Amino acid sequence: MKVLNFGSLNIDYTYQVDHFVRAGETMSSESLQVFSGGKGLNQSIALSKAGADVWHAGAVGAGDGDFLIEQMKKAGVHTELIEHLDGQTGHAIIQKDPAGQNCILLYGGANQRITREMVDRVLTQFEADDFLILQNEISEIGYIMEKAHEKGMKIVLNPSPMNAKILSYPLEYVDYFLLNEVEASDICGIEATKDPQALMNGLVKQFPEAKIVLTLGGDGSVYRDGDTVLRQGIYKVPVVDTTAAGDTFTGYFIGGLQLGEDPKTALEHAAKAAAIAVSRPGAAPSVPNREEVETFEG
Ligand code: RIB
């Protein structure tokens, strides 16, 4: 069983700031660091470090994105399905404040130039029961879902970043949702301020066949599959940089399932991996390897 992650690759420009820049304000940053990132790339690296055999499909620009591919190769990700397209690689401008929180501005670049022809080419390499992981940072996601469903692939959707396009995708084909309260609220139309139980019930009503992981920030996460409900708390660590914590969680959860872990163990490892990631700077470089996760005491 193979794992295909069809997702974004970004160059992350991370600016250390005293506070997030306000409307009309011009502000100097304290430092700039350049990291490999993109929700797709981060999740592929996390999947691979978790032990999954993962193929990443996506696109970078003609001349500026090769270091992203190198980083993925180094982490053990199969990169031969990543194409070079004219124009720029996607990038993210990330402001990081002293508490390690961030705000992110995206430029899609090559991520938004994925074509149906590319999708068709990639999917010839996969078959029924292979996993397909998707986020919401590339073009043609609805088409990818249609074609993967026709093949009988298992579809995992992390609907992030949330926008109106998500609601136009064939969400009924999704086998696993990994999402936060805001994303859940936008999908099922229930206020995020309500009890998370109401959000989970709304999702289950709308997608009765799907397995759902709802992340609740400091309150951890809840997994639901039919009558099975599992809860997982967070591991508290000194926060350095929260970028890619969610991607690390997703990669370790799905990677764990692919290795044969039960959902409870996969959730626990995902929470530990995310905690380690927030204690380190950067996106992809903050993703821990499996040994670090399994020996993490919390
Ligand atoms: O989830 C974190 C990621 O979001 C960053 O690496 C950035 O590139 C954006 O895609």
CSV table of N, CA and C and ligand atoms in Angstrom, one decimal, residues 10 12 37-39 42 92 94 104 106 137 243-244 247 283, ligand 1:
chain,number,residue,atom,x,y,z
A,10,ASN,N,6.5,25.1,-0.6
A,10,ASN,CA,6.7,26.5,-0.5
A,10,ASN,C,8.1,26.8,0.1
A,12,ASP,N,9.5,29.1,2.7
A,12,ASP,CA,9.0,29.9,3.8
A,12,ASP,C,10.0,31.0,4.2
A,37,GLY,N,9.0,24.6,3.3
A,37,GLY,CA,7.7,24.5,3.9
A,37,GLY,C,6.6,24.2,2.8
A,38,GLY,N,5.4,24.6,3.2
A,38,GLY,CA,4.2,24.2,2.4
A,38,GLY,C,3.6,23.1,3.1
A,39,LYS,N,2.2,23.2,3.2
A,39,LYS,CA,1.6,22.1,4.0
A,39,LYS,C,1.8,20.8,3.4
A,42,ASN,N,5.6,19.7,4.1
A,42,ASN,CA,5.7,19.4,5.6
A,42,ASN,C,5.1,18.0,5.9
A,92,ALA,N,5.7,31.5,1.2
A,92,ALA,CA,4.9,32.0,2.3
A,92,ALA,C,5.7,33.0,3.0
A,94,ILE,N,6.0,34.6,6.5
A,94,ILE,CA,5.5,34.2,7.9
A,94,ILE,C,6.0,35.2,8.9
A,104,ILE,N,0.4,33.9,8.4
A,104,ILE,CA,1.0,33.5,7.1
A,104,ILE,C,0.3,34.0,5.9
A,106,LEU,N,0.3,33.6,1.8
A,106,LEU,CA,0.7,32.7,0.8
A,106,LEU,C,0.8,33.3,-0.6
A,137,GLU,N,-3.8,23.7,-0.8
A,137,GLU,CA,-2.8,24.8,-1.3
A,137,GLU,C,-2.4,24.5,-2.8
A,243,THR,N,4.7,26.9,13.6
A,243,THR,CA,4.6,26.5,12.2
A,243,THR,C,4.8,25.0,11.9
A,244,ALA,N,3.9,24.5,11.2
A,244,ALA,CA,3.9,23.0,10.8
A,244,ALA,C,3.6,22.0,11.9
A,247,ASP,N,0.8,20.1,10.5
A,247,ASP,CA,1.3,19.2,9.4
A,247,ASP,C,2.0,18.0,10.0
A,283,ALA,N,9.5,25.3,9.6
A,283,ALA,CA,8.4,24.3,9.2
A,283,ALA,C,9.0,22.9,9.1
B,1,RIB,O1,1.3,24.7,7.8
B,1,RIB,C1,2.5,25.5,7.7
B,1,RIB,C2,2.7,25.8,6.3
B,1,RIB,O2,1.7,26.7,5.8
B,1,RIB,C3,4.0,26.7,6.1
B,1,RIB,O3,5.1,25.9,5.9
B,1,RIB,C4,3.6,27.6,4.9
B,1,RIB,O4,4.4,27.3,3.8
B,1,RIB,C5,2.1,27.3,4.7
B,1,RIB,O5,1.9,26.5,3.6
